[in-house]
PDB file of C-alpha atoms in Angstrom:
ATOM      1  CA  MET W 681     -30.983  16.580  -8.852  1.00  0.00           C
ATOM      2  CA  LYS W 682     -30.711  14.517  -5.662  1.00  0.00           C
ATOM      3  CA  LYS W 683     -27.110  15.618  -5.231  1.00  0.00           C
ATOM      4  CA  LYS W 684     -28.090  19.262  -5.666  1.00  0.00           C
ATOM      5  CA  ASN W 685     -30.954  18.931  -3.177  1.00  0.00           C
ATOM      6  CA  GLY W 686     -28.667  17.192  -0.728  1.00  0.00           C
ATOM      7  CA  THR W 687     -26.087  19.963  -1.037  1.00  0.00           C
ATOM      8  CA  SER W 688     -28.778  22.613  -0.509  1.00  0.00           C
ATOM      9  CA  LEU W 689     -30.051  20.803   2.588  1.00  0.00           C
ATOM     10  CA  ARG W 690     -26.561  20.551   4.067  1.00  0.00           C
ATOM     11  CA  ALA W 691     -25.980  24.238   3.340  1.00  0.00           C
ATOM     12  CA  ALA W 692     -29.258  25.143   5.055  1.00  0.00           C
ATOM     13  CA  LEU W 693     -28.435  23.033   8.104  1.00  0.00           C
ATOM     14  CA  LEU W 694     -24.965  24.593   8.376  1.00  0.00           C
ATOM     15  CA  ILE W 695     -26.430  28.110   8.313  1.00  0.00           C
ATOM     16  CA  VAL W 696     -29.115  27.223  10.873  1.00  0.00           C
ATOM     17  CA  LEU W 697     -26.395  25.758  13.114  1.00  0.00           C
ATOM     18  CA  ALA W 698     -24.375  28.960  12.710  1.00  0.00           C
ATOM     19  CA  GLY W 699     -27.366  31.077  13.717  1.00  0.00           C
ATOM     20  CA  THR W 700     -28.025  28.877  16.742  1.00  0.00           C
ATOM     21  CA  LEU W 701     -24.434  29.204  17.955  1.00  0.00           C
ATOM     22  CA  TRP W 702     -24.458  32.977  17.418  1.00  0.00           C
ATOM     23  CA  GLY W 703     -27.596  33.138  19.544  1.00  0.00           C
ATOM     24  CA  SER W 704     -25.549  32.194  22.608  1.00  0.00           C
ATOM     25  CA  MET W 705     -23.272  35.208  22.186  1.00  0.00           C
ATOM     26  CA  GLY W 706     -25.128  37.396  24.665  1.00  0.00           C
ATOM     27  CA  VAL W 707     -24.525  35.019  27.566  1.00  0.00           C
ATOM     28  CA  PHE W 708     -20.757  35.083  26.981  1.00  0.00           C
ATOM     29  CA  VAL W 709     -20.620  38.846  26.437  1.00  0.00           C
ATOM     30  CA  ARG W 710     -22.434  39.584  29.682  1.00  0.00           C
ATOM     31  CA  THR W 711     -20.228  37.123  31.552  1.00  0.00           C
ATOM     32  CA  PHE W 712     -17.056  38.853  30.366  1.00  0.00           C
ATOM     33  CA  SER W 713     -18.593  42.292  30.955  1.00  0.00           C
ATOM     34  CA  SER W 714     -19.163  41.324  34.588  1.00  0.00           C
ATOM     35  CA  TYR W 715     -15.391  40.732  34.826  1.00  0.00           C
ATOM     36  CA  GLY W 716     -14.737  44.334  33.741  1.00  0.00           C
ATOM     37  CA  PHE W 717     -13.897  43.780  30.061  1.00  0.00           C
ATOM     38  CA  SER W 718     -15.170  46.322  27.515  1.00  0.00           C
ATOM     39  CA  ALA W 719     -17.028  45.376  24.332  1.00  0.00           C
ATOM     40  CA  MET W 720     -13.893  46.001  22.252  1.00  0.00           C
ATOM     41  CA  GLN W 721     -11.751  43.850  24.564  1.00  0.00           C
ATOM     42  CA  ILE W 722     -14.222  40.964  24.439  1.00  0.00           C
ATOM     43  CA  ALA W 723     -14.349  41.274  20.661  1.00  0.00           C
ATOM     44  CA  SER W 724     -10.553  41.318  20.424  1.00  0.00           C
ATOM     45  CA  MET W 725     -10.112  38.177  22.556  1.00  0.00           C
ATOM     46  CA  ARG W 726     -12.800  36.381  20.562  1.00  0.00           C
ATOM     47  CA  LEU W 727     -11.373  37.387  17.190  1.00  0.00           C
ATOM     48  CA  THR W 728      -7.726  36.768  18.102  1.00  0.00           C
ATOM     49  CA  VAL W 729      -8.216  33.253  19.443  1.00  0.00           C
ATOM     50  CA  SER W 730     -10.423  32.401  16.448  1.00  0.00           C
ATOM     51  CA  ALA W 731      -7.753  33.738  14.070  1.00  0.00           C
ATOM     52  CA  LEU W 732      -5.156  31.510  15.735  1.00  0.00           C
ATOM     53  CA  LEU W 733      -7.451  28.485  15.454  1.00  0.00           C
ATOM     54  CA  PHE W 734      -8.103  29.108  11.749  1.00  0.00           C
ATOM     55  CA  THR W 735      -4.389  29.676  11.090  1.00  0.00           C
ATOM     56  CA  VAL W 736      -3.473  26.352  12.701  1.00  0.00           C
ATOM     57  CA  LEU W 737      -6.299  24.594  10.841  1.00  0.00           C
ATOM     58  CA  MET W 738      -5.169  25.937   7.473  1.00  0.00           C
ATOM     59  CA  LEU W 739      -1.505  25.104   8.199  1.00  0.00           C
ATOM     60  CA  CYS W 740      -2.513  21.521   8.937  1.00  0.00           C
ATOM     61  CA  ARG W 741      -4.962  21.171   6.053  1.00  0.00           C
ATOM     62  CA  ASP W 742      -3.537  23.087   3.086  1.00  0.00           C
ATOM     63  CA  ARG W 743      -0.993  25.889   3.294  1.00  0.00           C
ATOM     64  CA  ARG W 744      -1.851  26.962  -0.233  1.00  0.00           C
ATOM     65  CA  GLY W 745      -5.015  28.438   1.250  1.00  0.00           C
ATOM     66  CA  PHE W 746      -2.937  31.398   2.444  1.00  0.00           C
ATOM     67  CA  ARG W 747      -2.302  32.471  -1.144  1.00  0.00           C
ATOM     68  CA  ILE W 748      -4.468  35.365  -2.267  1.00  0.00           C
ATOM     69  CA  ALA W 749      -4.059  37.772  -5.180  1.00  0.00           C
ATOM     70  CA  ALA W 750      -2.833  41.292  -4.416  1.00  0.00           C
ATOM     71  CA  ARG W 751      -5.904  42.727  -6.158  1.00  0.00           C
ATOM     72  CA  ASP W 752      -8.132  40.962  -3.588  1.00  0.00           C
ATOM     73  CA  ILE W 753      -6.448  42.467  -0.522  1.00  0.00           C
ATOM     74  CA  PRO W 754      -8.978  45.368  -0.370  1.00  0.00           C
ATOM     75  CA  LEU W 755     -11.795  42.796  -0.531  1.00  0.00           C
ATOM     76  CA  PHE W 756     -10.442  40.889   2.470  1.00  0.00           C
ATOM     77  CA  LEU W 757      -9.786  44.143   4.343  1.00  0.00           C
ATOM     78  CA  GLY W 758     -13.422  45.032   3.758  1.00  0.00           C
ATOM     79  CA  ILE W 759     -14.594  41.675   5.109  1.00  0.00           C
ATOM     80  CA  GLY W 760     -12.262  41.692   8.122  1.00  0.00           C
ATOM     81  CA  LEU W 761     -12.477  45.333   9.199  1.00  0.00           C
ATOM     82  CA  GLY W 762     -15.663  46.652   7.602  1.00  0.00           C
ATOM     83  CA  SER W 763     -17.779  43.619   8.401  1.00  0.00           C
ATOM     84  CA  VAL W 764     -16.471  41.213  11.066  1.00  0.00           C
ATOM     85  CA  LEU W 765     -14.750  43.733  13.374  1.00  0.00           C
ATOM     86  CA  PHE W 766     -17.341  46.506  12.910  1.00  0.00           C
ATOM     87  CA  PHE W 767     -20.298  44.148  13.355  1.00  0.00           C
ATOM     88  CA  THR W 768     -18.788  42.407  16.391  1.00  0.00           C
ATOM     89  CA  VAL W 769     -18.016  45.600  18.303  1.00  0.00           C
ATOM     90  CA  CYS W 770     -21.407  47.171  17.520  1.00  0.00           C
ATOM     91  CA  TYR W 771     -23.296  44.031  18.493  1.00  0.00           C
ATOM     92  CA  PHE W 772     -21.375  43.564  21.725  1.00  0.00           C
ATOM     93  CA  LYS W 773     -22.020  47.194  22.651  1.00  0.00           C
ATOM     94  CA  ALA W 774     -25.712  46.735  21.802  1.00  0.00           C
ATOM     95  CA  ILE W 775     -25.929  43.683  24.065  1.00  0.00           C
ATOM     96  CA  GLY W 776     -24.651  45.818  26.946  1.00  0.00           C
ATOM     97  CA  MET W 777     -27.175  48.591  26.218  1.00  0.00           C
ATOM     98  CA  MET W 778     -30.437  46.655  25.764  1.00  0.00           C
ATOM     99  CA  PRO W 779     -32.147  43.260  26.278  1.00  0.00           C
ATOM    100  CA  LEU W 780     -30.638  40.374  24.309  1.00  0.00           C
ATOM    101  CA  SER W 781     -33.775  39.823  22.234  1.00  0.00           C
ATOM    102  CA  ILE W 782     -33.957  43.439  21.019  1.00  0.00           C
ATOM    103  CA  ALA W 783     -30.227  43.552  20.230  1.00  0.00           C
ATOM    104  CA  ALA W 784     -30.598  40.377  18.179  1.00  0.00           C
ATOM    105  CA  ILE W 785     -33.653  41.675  16.309  1.00  0.00           C
ATOM    106  CA  LEU W 786     -31.890  44.922  15.370  1.00  0.00           C
ATOM    107  CA  LEU W 787     -28.952  42.833  14.185  1.00  0.00           C
ATOM    108  CA  TYR W 788     -31.336  40.881  11.993  1.00  0.00           C
ATOM    109  CA  THR W 789     -32.374  43.880   9.993  1.00  0.00           C
ATOM    110  CA  SER W 790     -29.322  42.730   8.006  1.00  0.00           C
ATOM    111  CA  PRO W 791     -31.345  41.121   5.168  1.00  0.00           C
ATOM    112  CA  ILE W 792     -32.912  44.522   4.561  1.00  0.00           C
ATOM    113  CA  TRP W 793     -29.463  46.114   4.247  1.00  0.00           C
ATOM    114  CA  VAL W 794     -28.460  43.262   1.926  1.00  0.00           C
ATOM    115  CA  THR W 795     -31.378  44.219  -0.325  1.00  0.00           C
ATOM    116  CA  LEU W 796     -30.445  47.906  -0.383  1.00  0.00           C
ATOM    117  CA  MET W 797     -26.787  47.095  -1.076  1.00  0.00           C
ATOM    118  CA  SER W 798     -27.807  44.746  -3.886  1.00  0.00           C
ATOM    119  CA  VAL W 799     -29.827  47.561  -5.472  1.00  0.00           C
ATOM    120  CA  VAL W 800     -26.907  49.997  -5.229  1.00  0.00           C
ATOM    121  CA  PHE W 801     -23.987  47.721  -6.116  1.00  0.00           C
ATOM    122  CA  PHE W 802     -25.571  44.968  -8.201  1.00  0.00           C
ATOM    123  CA  ARG W 803     -28.341  47.106  -9.768  1.00  0.00           C
ATOM    124  CA  GLU W 804     -31.106  44.761  -8.650  1.00  0.00           C
ATOM    125  CA  LYS W 805     -34.659  46.090  -9.000  1.00  0.00           C
ATOM    126  CA  LEU W 806     -36.399  47.534  -5.935  1.00  0.00           C
ATOM    127  CA  THR W 807     -39.756  45.789  -6.322  1.00  0.00           C
ATOM    128  CA  LEU W 808     -43.031  46.572  -4.545  1.00  0.00           C
ATOM    129  CA  ARG W 809     -42.496  43.555  -2.308  1.00  0.00           C
ATOM    130  CA  ARG W 810     -39.099  44.863  -1.238  1.00  0.00           C
ATOM    131  CA  VAL W 811     -40.519  48.323  -0.520  1.00  0.00           C
ATOM    132  CA  LEU W 812     -43.280  46.751   1.608  1.00  0.00           C
ATOM    133  CA  ALA W 813     -40.680  44.705   3.486  1.00  0.00           C
ATOM    134  CA  LEU W 814     -38.644  47.829   4.209  1.00  0.00           C
ATOM    135  CA  LEU W 815     -41.762  49.647   5.509  1.00  0.00           C
ATOM    136  CA  LEU W 816     -42.584  46.703   7.787  1.00  0.00           C
ATOM    137  CA  ALA W 817     -39.042  46.715   9.118  1.00  0.00           C
ATOM    138  CA  PHE W 818     -39.108  50.473   9.743  1.00  0.00           C
ATOM    139  CA  GLY W 819     -42.417  50.165  11.608  1.00  0.00           C
ATOM    140  CA  GLY W 820     -40.980  47.347  13.672  1.00  0.00           C
ATOM    141  CA  CYS W 821     -37.922  49.398  14.612  1.00  0.00           C
ATOM    142  CA  VAL W 822     -40.175  52.289  15.657  1.00  0.00           C
ATOM    143  CA  LEU W 823     -42.197  50.001  17.932  1.00  0.00           C
ATOM    144  CA  VAL W 824     -39.125  48.368  19.424  1.00  0.00           C
ATOM    145  CA  SER W 825     -37.282  51.633  20.036  1.00  0.00           C
ATOM    146  CA  GLY W 826     -40.117  54.063  20.771  1.00  0.00           C
ATOM    147  CA  LEU W 827     -42.319  51.986  23.003  1.00  0.00           C
ATOM    148  CA  SER W 828     -39.828  49.865  24.941  1.00  0.00           C
ATOM    149  CA  ARG W 829     -38.839  52.643  27.340  1.00  0.00           C
ATOM    150  CA  GLY W 830     -36.008  51.800  29.678  1.00  0.00           C
ATOM    151  CA  GLY W 831     -34.801  49.042  27.378  1.00  0.00           C
ATOM    152  CA  LEU W 832     -33.450  51.030  24.441  1.00  0.00           C
ATOM    153  CA  THR W 833     -32.129  54.515  23.739  1.00  0.00           C
ATOM    154  CA  PRO W 834     -31.687  56.290  20.383  1.00  0.00           C
ATOM    155  CA  THR W 835     -27.947  55.620  20.679  1.00  0.00           C
ATOM    156  CA  GLY W 836     -28.639  51.953  21.348  1.00  0.00           C
ATOM    157  CA  LEU W 837     -30.916  51.806  18.306  1.00  0.00           C
ATOM    158  CA  LEU W 838     -28.180  53.311  16.102  1.00  0.00           C
ATOM    159  CA  VAL W 839     -25.537  50.912  17.436  1.00  0.00           C
ATOM    160  CA  GLY W 840     -27.863  47.920  16.908  1.00  0.00           C
ATOM    161  CA  LEU W 841     -28.637  48.964  13.330  1.00  0.00           C
ATOM    162  CA  CYS W 842     -24.920  49.446  12.617  1.00  0.00           C
ATOM    163  CA  ALA W 843     -24.381  45.854  13.759  1.00  0.00           C
ATOM    164  CA  GLY W 844     -26.983  44.780  11.193  1.00  0.00           C
ATOM    165  CA  ILE W 845     -25.223  46.740   8.436  1.00  0.00           C
ATOM    166  CA  GLY W 846     -21.843  45.214   9.312  1.00  0.00           C
ATOM    167  CA  TYR W 847     -23.377  41.745   9.357  1.00  0.00           C
ATOM    168  CA  ALA W 848     -24.982  42.355   5.956  1.00  0.00           C
ATOM    169  CA  LEU W 849     -21.602  43.278   4.497  1.00  0.00           C
ATOM    170  CA  TYR W 850     -20.305  39.786   5.269  1.00  0.00           C
ATOM    171  CA  SER W 851     -22.952  38.232   3.031  1.00  0.00           C
ATOM    172  CA  ILE W 852     -22.259  40.698   0.211  1.00  0.00           C
ATOM    173  CA  LEU W 853     -18.462  40.707   0.316  1.00  0.00           C
ATOM    174  CA  GLY W 854     -18.263  37.043   1.326  1.00  0.00           C
ATOM    175  CA  THR W 855     -20.273  35.998  -1.725  1.00  0.00           C
ATOM    176  CA  VAL W 856     -17.790  37.832  -3.960  1.00  0.00           C
ATOM    177  CA  ALA W 857     -14.788  36.279  -2.200  1.00  0.00           C
ATOM    178  CA  LEU W 858     -16.233  32.762  -2.401  1.00  0.00           C
ATOM    179  CA  ARG W 859     -16.250  32.997  -6.197  1.00  0.00           C
ATOM    180  CA  ARG W 860     -12.447  32.980  -6.069  1.00  0.00           C
ATOM    181  CA  TYR W 861     -11.437  31.254  -2.836  1.00  0.00           C
ATOM    182  CA  GLU W 862     -12.334  28.336  -0.586  1.00  0.00           C
ATOM    183  CA  PRO W 863     -14.509  28.949   2.509  1.00  0.00           C
ATOM    184  CA  LEU W 864     -11.633  28.251   4.920  1.00  0.00           C
ATOM    185  CA  THR W 865      -9.441  30.860   3.208  1.00  0.00           C
ATOM    186  CA  VAL W 866     -12.199  33.480   3.338  1.00  0.00           C
ATOM    187  CA  THR W 867     -12.982  32.795   6.998  1.00  0.00           C
ATOM    188  CA  ALA W 868      -9.339  32.609   8.109  1.00  0.00           C
ATOM    189  CA  TYR W 869      -8.345  35.907   6.510  1.00  0.00           C
ATOM    190  CA  SER W 870     -11.518  37.564   7.821  1.00  0.00           C
ATOM    191  CA  PHE W 871     -10.502  36.745  11.382  1.00  0.00           C
ATOM    192  CA  ILE W 872      -6.774  37.390  10.961  1.00  0.00           C
ATOM    193  CA  ILE W 873      -7.441  40.894   9.624  1.00  0.00           C
ATOM    194  CA  SER W 874     -10.219  41.712  12.084  1.00  0.00           C
ATOM    195  CA  SER W 875      -8.179  40.511  15.070  1.00  0.00           C
ATOM    196  CA  VAL W 876      -5.152  42.621  14.091  1.00  0.00           C
ATOM    197  CA  GLY W 877      -7.448  45.617  13.640  1.00  0.00           C
ATOM    198  CA  SER W 878      -8.927  45.116  17.101  1.00  0.00           C
ATOM    199  CA  TRP W 879      -5.507  45.333  18.793  1.00  0.00           C
ATOM    200  CA  PHE W 880      -5.284  49.059  18.029  1.00  0.00           C
ATOM    201  CA  PHE W 881      -8.388  49.806  20.110  1.00  0.00           C
ATOM    202  CA  CYS W 882      -8.660  47.151  22.847  1.00  0.00           C
ATOM    203  CA  ARG W 883      -5.884  48.287  25.255  1.00  0.00           C
ATOM    204  CA  PRO W 884      -4.054  44.909  25.431  1.00  0.00           C
ATOM    205  CA  ALA W 885      -2.261  45.778  28.698  1.00  0.00           C
ATOM    206  CA  GLU W 886      -5.633  46.229  30.413  1.00  0.00           C
ATOM    207  CA  ILE W 887      -6.818  42.862  29.067  1.00  0.00           C
ATOM    208  CA  LEU W 888      -3.758  41.169  30.593  1.00  0.00           C
ATOM    209  CA  SER W 889      -4.323  42.978  33.881  1.00  0.00           C
ATOM    210  CA  LEU W 890      -7.985  41.920  34.084  1.00  0.00           C
ATOM    211  CA  ALA W 891      -7.152  38.381  32.978  1.00  0.00           C
ATOM    212  CA  SER W 892      -4.426  38.017  35.634  1.00  0.00           C
ATOM    213  CA  ALA W 893      -7.052  38.641  38.302  1.00  0.00           C
ATOM    214  CA  ARG W 894      -8.918  35.470  37.253  1.00  0.00           C
ATOM    215  CA  SER W 895      -7.936  31.837  37.780  1.00  0.00           C
ATOM    216  CA  PRO W 896      -5.763  31.045  34.708  1.00  0.00           C
ATOM    217  CA  LEU W 897      -7.134  27.684  33.548  1.00  0.00           C
ATOM    218  CA  PRO W 898     -10.877  28.455  33.918  1.00  0.00           C
ATOM    219  CA  PHE W 899     -10.378  31.831  32.223  1.00  0.00           C
ATOM    220  CA  ILE W 900      -8.447  30.335  29.293  1.00  0.00           C
ATOM    221  CA  LEU W 901     -11.135  27.680  28.838  1.00  0.00           C
ATOM    222  CA  LEU W 902     -13.842  30.354  28.927  1.00  0.00           C
ATOM    223  CA  VAL W 903     -12.078  32.467  26.262  1.00  0.00           C
ATOM    224  CA  LEU W 904     -11.542  29.369  24.123  1.00  0.00           C
ATOM    225  CA  THR W 905     -15.214  28.420  24.453  1.00  0.00           C
ATOM    226  CA  LEU W 906     -16.276  31.973  23.572  1.00  0.00           C
ATOM    227  CA  SER W 907     -14.116  31.884  20.442  1.00  0.00           C
ATOM    228  CA  VAL W 908     -15.138  28.431  19.235  1.00  0.00           C
ATOM    229  CA  VAL W 909     -18.869  28.613  20.017  1.00  0.00           C
ATOM    230  CA  THR W 910     -19.588  32.205  18.937  1.00  0.00           C
ATOM    231  CA  ALA W 911     -16.966  32.803  16.230  1.00  0.00           C
ATOM    232  CA  ALA W 912     -14.844  30.025  14.731  1.00  0.00           C
ATOM    233  CA  ALA W 913     -17.535  27.337  14.417  1.00  0.00           C
ATOM    234  CA  PRO W 914     -20.497  29.511  13.335  1.00  0.00           C
ATOM    235  CA  TYR W 915     -18.531  31.635  10.846  1.00  0.00           C
ATOM    236  CA  LEU W 916     -17.047  28.548   9.224  1.00  0.00           C
ATOM    237  CA  CYS W 917     -20.480  26.895   9.071  1.00  0.00           C
ATOM    238  CA  TYR W 918     -22.061  30.056   7.648  1.00  0.00           C
ATOM    239  CA  THR W 919     -19.331  30.513   5.025  1.00  0.00           C
ATOM    240  CA  LEU W 920     -19.564  26.850   3.964  1.00  0.00           C
ATOM    241  CA  GLY W 921     -23.331  27.219   3.639  1.00  0.00           C
ATOM    242  CA  LEU W 922     -23.044  30.554   1.815  1.00  0.00           C
ATOM    243  CA  LYS W 923     -20.942  28.876  -0.873  1.00  0.00           C
ATOM    244  CA  HIS W 924     -23.927  26.726  -1.864  1.00  0.00           C
ATOM    245  CA  THR W 925     -26.847  29.119  -1.389  1.00  0.00           C
ATOM    246  CA  SER W 926     -27.766  32.747  -2.048  1.00  0.00           C
ATOM    247  CA  ALA W 927     -26.970  35.539   0.396  1.00  0.00           C
ATOM    248  CA  SER W 928     -30.673  36.326   0.862  1.00  0.00           C
ATOM    249  CA  LYS W 929     -31.580  32.723   1.671  1.00  0.00           C
ATOM    250  CA  ALA W 930     -28.658  32.459   4.069  1.00  0.00           C
ATOM    251  CA  ALA W 931     -29.854  35.606   5.831  1.00  0.00           C
ATOM    252  CA  ILE W 932     -33.359  34.253   6.468  1.00  0.00           C
ATOM    253  CA  LEU W 933     -32.067  30.853   7.616  1.00  0.00           C
ATOM    254  CA  ALA W 934     -29.762  32.507  10.134  1.00  0.00           C
ATOM    255  CA  THR W 935     -32.690  34.304  11.780  1.00  0.00           C
ATOM    256  CA  VAL W 936     -32.860  31.436  14.260  1.00  0.00           C
ATOM    257  CA  GLU W 937     -30.331  33.529  16.208  1.00  0.00           C
ATOM    258  CA  PRO W 938     -32.803  36.073  17.656  1.00  0.00           C
ATOM    259  CA  MET W 939     -35.096  33.219  18.666  1.00  0.00           C
ATOM    260  CA  VAL W 940     -32.232  31.538  20.519  1.00  0.00           C
ATOM    261  CA  ALA W 941     -31.113  34.877  22.003  1.00  0.00           C
ATOM    262  CA  THR W 942     -34.663  35.642  23.139  1.00  0.00           C
ATOM    263  CA  LEU W 943     -35.007  32.238  24.783  1.00  0.00           C
ATOM    264  CA  LEU W 944     -31.660  32.618  26.563  1.00  0.00           C
ATOM    265  CA  GLY W 945     -32.561  36.165  27.637  1.00  0.00           C
ATOM    266  CA  VAL W 946     -35.773  34.935  29.226  1.00  0.00           C
ATOM    267  CA  VAL W 947     -34.329  31.783  30.780  1.00  0.00           C
ATOM    268  CA  VAL W 948     -30.890  33.021  31.909  1.00  0.00           C
ATOM    269  CA  PHE W 949     -31.485  36.729  32.591  1.00  0.00           C
ATOM    270  CA  ARG W 950     -35.260  36.691  33.253  1.00  0.00           C
ATOM    271  CA  GLU W 951     -35.877  39.385  30.639  1.00  0.00           C
ATOM    272  CA  GLN W 952     -39.384  40.403  29.631  1.00  0.00           C
ATOM    273  CA  LEU W 953     -40.723  41.897  26.422  1.00  0.00           C
ATOM    274  CA  SER W 954     -43.655  44.318  26.305  1.00  0.00           C
ATOM    275  CA  LEU W 955     -46.509  43.712  23.890  1.00  0.00           C
ATOM    276  CA  SER W 956     -45.397  46.611  21.671  1.00  0.00           C
ATOM    277  CA  SER W 957     -41.823  45.306  21.546  1.00  0.00           C
ATOM    278  CA  ALA W 958     -43.101  41.846  20.655  1.00  0.00           C
ATOM    279  CA  LEU W 959     -45.215  43.358  17.870  1.00  0.00           C
ATOM    280  CA  GLY W 960     -42.175  45.241  16.579  1.00  0.00           C
ATOM    281  CA  ILE W 961     -40.203  41.998  16.513  1.00  0.00           C
ATOM    282  CA  VAL W 962     -43.010  40.304  14.569  1.00  0.00           C
ATOM    283  CA  LEU W 963     -43.030  43.150  12.014  1.00  0.00           C
ATOM    284  CA  ILE W 964     -39.264  42.950  11.499  1.00  0.00           C
ATOM    285  CA  LEU W 965     -39.318  39.168  11.108  1.00  0.00           C
ATOM    286  CA  SER W 966     -42.301  39.497   8.752  1.00  0.00           C
ATOM    287  CA  ALA W 967     -40.289  41.926   6.639  1.00  0.00           C
ATOM    288  CA  ILE W 968     -37.392  39.485   6.463  1.00  0.00           C
ATOM    289  CA  VAL W 969     -39.667  36.591   5.481  1.00  0.00           C
ATOM    290  CA  LEU W 970     -41.473  38.715   2.871  1.00  0.00           C
ATOM    291  CA  LEU W 971     -38.159  39.917   1.509  1.00  0.00           C
ATOM    292  CA  ASN W 972     -36.966  36.370   0.881  1.00  0.00           C
ATOM    293  CA  MET W 973     -40.196  34.783  -0.399  1.00  0.00           C
ATOM    294  CA  ARG W 974     -40.002  33.441  -3.914  1.00  0.00           C
ATOM    295  CA  SER W 975     -42.542  34.428  -6.505  1.00  0.00           C
ATOM    296  CA  LYS W 976     -44.579  31.574  -7.967  1.00  0.00           C
TER     297      LYS W 976
END
């Protein structure tokens, strides 16, 4: 029992650490945006460097981790392209369209999408508590989007919600993959596939042109920091934690990210939230908490 509790605690701490690191993403995205890079280009640099780091790590640790069954290729394509790449691009675009705190809150509608996907794909029951949680979340989105004029547009709302859906897919598909493979294998292939996918849309020649205008060493260090702090480290921590806890519990533990993003938005960018936006955030977080509460 002690061993099981200890494992659960370590898993929880890993997921909380992942959420904390993800919360710093907005600062990096806005820094690179000020250099002229698009959301897709920032995503591509982040994913590519992370893929290289995971490849080197797996080569050094255990090359057998590269072995996957042919029947699981669609699963890894779904994780890499349908989740990691899709979520990253949508979230980075959302950060450029609205305050950090609101972008993070829309991202963290993901536990709600996890619930809906579980009902559709795993035939879980849609209980009264889950319906109430969904209504709370919808009301929160209405308050955040409808009453925070100047901070969010309908397009921004859609992009932010798409980021939440892509993020939710990682918990669903990642849980399936972890039944067959080690966390490092799942994370490495997720980034290898997503990085390759990003090259078709990021205009690599433009990235090199913009990068050449910066001082080489500081720029390389900044890209490396972006990749390690917001991608490689948190995704590995989250995947390790997900192996020893449920997807729903992982989702609620990772909600430290919007708190970190909100704090950084206020401290670094001097952002302010209206009372209605704050109430919307409370409703969405309440929905997530209610969704993951255990019955007695």
